[in-house]
Coordinates of C-alpha atoms in Angstrom, one line a residue:
M1 CA 5.4 -4.1 15.8
R2 CA 6.5 -0.7 14.4
L3 CA 5.7 -0.2 10.7
T4 CA 9.2 1.2 9.2
G5 CA 11.3 1.2 6.0
L6 CA 9.7 0.1 3.1
S7 CA 6.6 -1.6 2.8
A8 CA 6.1 -3.4 -0.4
F9 CA 2.6 -3.5 -2.1
P10 CA 2.3 -6.1 -4.7
I11 CA -0.8 -6.2 -7.1
T12 CA -3.0 -9.4 -6.6
P13 CA -3.0 -11.2 -10.0
A14 CA -6.5 -13.0 -10.5
D15 CA -8.6 -14.5 -13.1
A16 CA -12.0 -12.7 -14.6
G17 CA -13.8 -14.2 -12.0
G18 CA -11.6 -12.9 -9.1
R19 CA -10.0 -16.3 -8.1
V20 CA -6.7 -15.4 -6.8
D21 CA -3.6 -16.7 -8.6
G22 CA -1.5 -17.8 -5.9
P23 CA 1.7 -19.3 -7.9
A24 CA 2.0 -15.8 -9.4
L25 CA 1.3 -13.9 -6.1
R26 CA 3.9 -15.9 -4.5
R27 CA 6.3 -15.0 -7.3
L28 CA 5.6 -11.3 -6.5
V29 CA 6.2 -11.6 -2.7
A30 CA 9.3 -13.8 -3.3
R31 CA 11.0 -11.1 -5.1
S32 CA 10.3 -8.8 -2.3
C33 CA 11.3 -10.7 0.2
K34 CA 14.4 -11.5 -1.7
A35 CA 15.3 -7.8 -2.1
G36 CA 15.0 -7.5 1.9
V37 CA 12.0 -5.3 2.3
D38 CA 10.7 -4.4 5.9
S39 CA 7.2 -5.5 5.4
I40 CA 4.7 -6.7 2.4
G41 CA 1.6 -4.5 2.1
L42 CA -1.0 -7.2 0.8
L43 CA -4.3 -6.5 -0.2
G44 CA -3.9 -2.1 -0.3
S45 CA -5.3 -0.4 -3.2
T46 CA -2.7 -1.9 -5.7
G47 CA -4.0 -5.4 -4.4
S48 CA -7.5 -4.2 -5.5
Y49 CA -8.6 -5.2 -2.1
P50 CA -12.4 -4.0 -2.6
Y51 CA -12.8 -6.4 -5.8
L52 CA -12.2 -9.8 -4.1
T53 CA -14.4 -11.7 -1.7
R54 CA -13.6 -12.6 1.9
E55 CA -12.9 -16.1 0.7
E56 CA -10.4 -14.8 -2.0
R57 CA -8.7 -12.1 0.2
R58 CA -7.9 -14.9 2.7
R59 CA -6.2 -17.4 -0.2
A60 CA -4.4 -14.4 -1.2
L61 CA -3.1 -14.2 2.9
D62 CA -2.4 -17.7 3.0
A63 CA -0.1 -18.2 0.0
T64 CA 1.5 -14.7 1.1
L65 CA 2.4 -15.6 4.6
D66 CA 3.4 -19.1 3.7
E67 CA 5.8 -17.5 0.7
A68 CA 7.2 -14.9 3.4
G69 CA 7.5 -17.8 5.8
G70 CA 7.8 -15.4 8.4
R71 CA 11.2 -13.8 7.2
V72 CA 9.1 -10.3 6.5
P73 CA 5.9 -9.2 8.4
V74 CA 2.8 -8.9 6.8
M75 CA 0.4 -6.2 6.6
V76 CA -3.3 -6.9 5.1
G77 CA -6.1 -4.7 4.2
I78 CA -9.2 -5.5 5.9
G79 CA -11.5 -2.7 4.8
A80 CA -14.8 -3.2 3.7
L81 CA -18.1 -1.5 3.8
R82 CA -19.9 -2.9 6.8
T83 CA -18.2 -2.8 10.4
D84 CA -19.0 -6.0 11.0
E85 CA -17.5 -7.5 7.6
A86 CA -14.2 -5.5 8.8
V87 CA -14.3 -7.4 12.0
R88 CA -14.5 -10.6 10.1
L89 CA -11.9 -9.8 7.8
A90 CA -9.6 -8.6 10.6
Q91 CA -10.1 -11.7 12.9
D92 CA -9.4 -13.9 9.5
A93 CA -6.3 -11.9 9.2
R94 CA -5.3 -12.6 13.3
A95 CA -6.2 -16.2 12.8
A96 CA -4.2 -16.5 9.7
G97 CA -1.3 -15.2 11.1
A98 CA -0.8 -11.3 9.9
A99 CA 1.0 -8.9 11.9
V100 CA -1.0 -6.1 10.9
G101 CA -4.4 -5.0 9.5
L102 CA -4.7 -2.0 7.1
L103 CA -8.1 -0.4 7.5
A104 CA -9.7 2.4 5.4
A105 CA -12.8 4.5 6.1
V106 CA -14.3 2.5 3.2
S107 CA -18.2 3.4 2.6
Y108 CA -20.9 4.7 0.0
T109 CA -22.6 7.1 2.2
P110 CA -20.1 9.9 3.3
L111 CA -18.9 9.3 6.9
T112 CA -18.3 11.3 9.5
D113 CA -15.2 11.6 11.8
E114 CA -17.3 10.1 14.9
E115 CA -18.8 7.1 12.5
V116 CA -15.0 6.5 11.4
Y117 CA -13.9 6.6 15.1
E118 CA -16.5 3.9 16.2
H119 CA -16.0 2.1 13.1
V120 CA -12.0 1.8 13.8
A121 CA -12.4 1.2 17.5
A122 CA -14.8 -1.9 16.7
V123 CA -12.6 -3.1 14.3
A124 CA -9.5 -3.0 17.0
R125 CA -12.1 -4.4 19.8
Q126 CA -13.5 -7.4 18.4
S127 CA -10.3 -8.4 16.4
D128 CA -7.0 -7.9 18.7
L129 CA -5.2 -7.6 15.6
P130 CA -2.9 -4.4 15.3
L131 CA -4.1 -1.8 13.1
C132 CA -2.7 0.9 10.5
L133 CA -5.3 3.6 9.8
Y134 CA -5.1 4.1 5.7
D135 CA -6.0 7.3 4.7
N136 CA -6.8 7.2 1.2
P137 CA -9.2 10.2 0.6
T138 CA -9.1 9.9 -3.3
T139 CA -10.8 6.8 -3.3
T140 CA -12.7 6.6 0.1
H141 CA -13.7 10.2 0.2
F142 CA -12.8 10.6 3.6
R143 CA -9.9 12.0 5.0
F144 CA -8.2 11.5 8.5
G145 CA -7.4 14.5 9.9
P146 CA -5.1 15.4 12.5
E147 CA -7.4 15.4 15.2
L148 CA -8.9 12.1 14.4
I149 CA -5.4 10.4 14.1
G150 CA -4.8 11.8 17.4
R151 CA -7.6 10.3 19.0
L152 CA -7.5 6.9 17.1
S153 CA -3.8 7.0 18.1
R154 CA -4.6 6.3 21.6
L155 CA -6.7 3.3 21.4
P156 CA -5.4 0.2 22.2
G157 CA -3.8 -1.4 18.8
I158 CA -3.8 1.3 16.9
V159 CA -0.3 1.5 15.8
A160 CA 0.6 3.6 12.5
V161 CA -1.4 5.6 9.8
K162 CA -0.7 5.5 6.2
S163 CA -0.9 8.9 4.6
P164 CA -1.5 10.0 1.1
G165 CA 1.2 11.9 -0.6
Q166 CA 2.3 15.4 0.1
E167 CA 3.9 18.0 -1.7
P168 CA 7.7 18.6 -1.0
Q169 CA 6.8 21.9 0.6
A170 CA 4.4 20.7 2.8
V171 CA 5.6 17.3 4.1
A172 CA 7.4 18.4 7.1
G173 CA 4.2 20.7 8.3
H174 CA 2.0 18.0 7.9
L175 CA 4.6 15.3 9.6
A176 CA 5.1 17.8 12.4
T177 CA 1.3 18.3 13.0
L178 CA 1.0 14.3 13.2
R179 CA 4.0 14.3 15.7
A180 CA 2.1 16.7 17.8
T181 CA -0.9 14.3 18.2
V182 CA 0.2 11.1 18.1
P183 CA 2.0 8.8 21.0
P184 CA 5.9 8.2 20.9
G185 CA 6.5 5.1 18.9
F186 CA 3.0 5.5 16.5
S187 CA 4.3 5.0 12.8
L188 CA 3.9 7.8 10.5
G189 CA 4.3 6.8 6.9
Y190 CA 3.4 7.7 3.0
S191 CA 2.3 6.5 -0.3
G192 CA 2.7 8.2 -3.3
D193 CA 5.6 6.7 -4.8
W194 CA 6.7 10.3 -6.6
T195 CA 6.6 12.0 -3.1
T196 CA 7.8 9.7 -0.8
T197 CA 11.6 10.3 -0.9
E198 CA 11.1 14.0 0.4
A199 CA 8.9 12.4 3.2
L200 CA 11.3 9.7 4.3
I201 CA 13.9 12.9 4.4
A202 CA 11.9 15.0 6.5
G203 CA 11.5 12.0 8.9
A204 CA 8.5 9.7 7.9
D205 CA 8.6 6.3 9.5
A206 CA 7.5 4.3 6.7
W207 CA 7.3 4.3 2.8
Y208 CA 4.0 2.6 1.5
S209 CA 5.2 1.3 -2.0
V210 CA 3.6 0.6 -5.1
V211 CA 6.9 0.3 -7.1
A212 CA 8.4 -1.7 -4.5
G213 CA 6.1 -4.3 -5.3
L214 CA 7.4 -5.3 -8.6
F215 CA 10.7 -3.5 -8.3
P216 CA 11.7 -3.7 -4.7
Q217 CA 15.4 -2.9 -5.0
V218 CA 15.1 0.2 -6.5
A219 CA 12.6 1.7 -3.7
L220 CA 14.9 -0.1 -1.2
E221 CA 18.0 2.0 -2.4
I222 CA 16.4 5.3 -1.7
V223 CA 15.0 4.2 1.4
R224 CA 18.7 3.2 2.4
A225 CA 20.3 5.9 1.6
V226 CA 18.1 7.8 3.3
Q227 CA 18.6 5.9 6.9
R228 CA 22.4 6.4 5.8
G229 CA 21.9 10.2 5.9
E230 CA 22.7 10.7 2.1
A231 CA 19.8 13.1 1.1
A232 CA 21.6 14.0 -1.8
E233 CA 21.9 10.4 -3.2
A234 CA 18.3 9.5 -2.0
R235 CA 17.0 12.4 -4.1
R236 CA 19.4 11.7 -7.0
L237 CA 17.8 7.8 -7.2
D238 CA 14.4 9.1 -7.0
G239 CA 15.1 11.7 -9.8
R240 CA 16.4 9.0 -12.1
L241 CA 12.9 7.5 -11.7
G242 CA 11.1 10.4 -13.0
P243 CA 10.3 8.8 -16.1
L244 CA 8.3 6.1 -14.4
W245 CA 6.5 8.7 -12.0
A246 CA 5.5 10.3 -14.7
L247 CA 3.7 7.2 -16.2
F248 CA 2.2 6.5 -12.6
R249 CA 0.8 9.7 -12.5
H250 CA -0.6 10.0 -15.9
Y251 CA -2.2 6.2 -16.1
S252 CA -2.6 5.3 -12.4
S253 CA 0.3 3.2 -10.7
L254 CA -2.6 0.3 -10.8
R255 CA -2.5 0.5 -14.5
V256 CA 1.4 0.6 -15.3
I257 CA 2.3 -2.0 -12.5
Y258 CA -0.2 -4.5 -14.2
A259 CA 1.6 -3.5 -17.6
C260 CA 4.8 -3.8 -16.1
A261 CA 4.2 -7.5 -14.8
D262 CA 2.9 -8.5 -18.2
L263 CA 5.9 -7.3 -20.2
L264 CA 8.4 -8.7 -17.8
D265 CA 6.3 -11.9 -18.0
L266 CA 5.7 -12.1 -14.3
C267 CA 2.3 -12.6 -14.0
H268 CA -0.2 -12.1 -17.0
A269 CA -3.2 -11.5 -15.1
A270 CA -5.5 -8.4 -15.6
P271 CA -7.1 -5.7 -13.2
P272 CA -10.2 -6.2 -12.1
R273 CA -13.1 -5.2 -14.3
P274 CA -14.5 -2.3 -15.2
I275 CA -10.5 -1.3 -15.0
L276 CA -9.4 -1.6 -18.3
P277 CA -6.0 -3.0 -19.2
L278 CA -3.9 -0.3 -21.0
G279 CA -3.5 -0.2 -25.1
E280 CA -0.8 -0.8 -27.0
E281 CA 0.4 3.0 -27.3
A282 CA 0.4 3.5 -23.4
R283 CA 2.3 -0.6 -23.3
G284 CA 4.4 0.6 -25.7
R285 CA 5.5 4.0 -23.5
I286 CA 6.0 1.8 -20.6
A287 CA 8.1 -0.8 -22.1
E288 CA 10.2 2.2 -23.3
V289 CA 10.4 3.3 -19.9
I290 CA 11.5 0.0 -17.9
R291 CA 14.0 -0.9 -20.7
G292 CA 15.4 2.9 -20.1
L293 CA 15.6 2.2 -16.2
D294 CA 16.7 -1.3 -16.7
L295 CA 14.3 -2.4 -14.4
R296 CA 13.6 -6.0 -14.4

């Protein structure tokens, strides 16, 4: 498959012991499927994949695939510290029926380009699962440069890259550099919700979205406006969400989305420890913003 359009990344509700709340996860996935997103991005950073055991990741994937029911393809995070563990997670994902694996360069010891190349190649070769490279240097402290992305894009089964958000003045150049290194059909997508409208306007293939995991409709409106060639409308819709983007930047999108889900009575999970839920002052600010934007 080719990853395009809007990919919704839900949180993974779980209890204090890390056991996934399947019914709560299903409710979140159902919202995105009903809205008509182009894919579900399960167990990304918003889905807290490093905090879950292999067994709980599989439970989350099974619940999501069952809820999606083949209507929406599911991409699932398979990042792990060890290559053999990432292989097993990729094999689990393929056996369950996931469409794509999302593979980050997770490590305690800083990795070299060659180490990451060999890691990705091994996972792709031993799993036969299509892979999207997950470039998330804020958390992994490794950046996929254009040369490495180009090398990896020519391996069988490497179909996409999920890049971090770029500043508006830089995104067109970033896209052009990547386009020059990858084969036709290789999908270039971005995260960082508050920067992604400009990436889509510049020609990005996909938006990997935190907000769409809870409020898919507001993100879909932006994506569909860009697809219709209505850049001014997309920018207007993006600008309207400025107060929410400010909260994401200040508190982190993960903490804000957990608070939103709780405030709207969609699920009452807390982030995995040691991440703490936001306090009352922050929750009050978030409640005011979601009321003002009529998010529900």
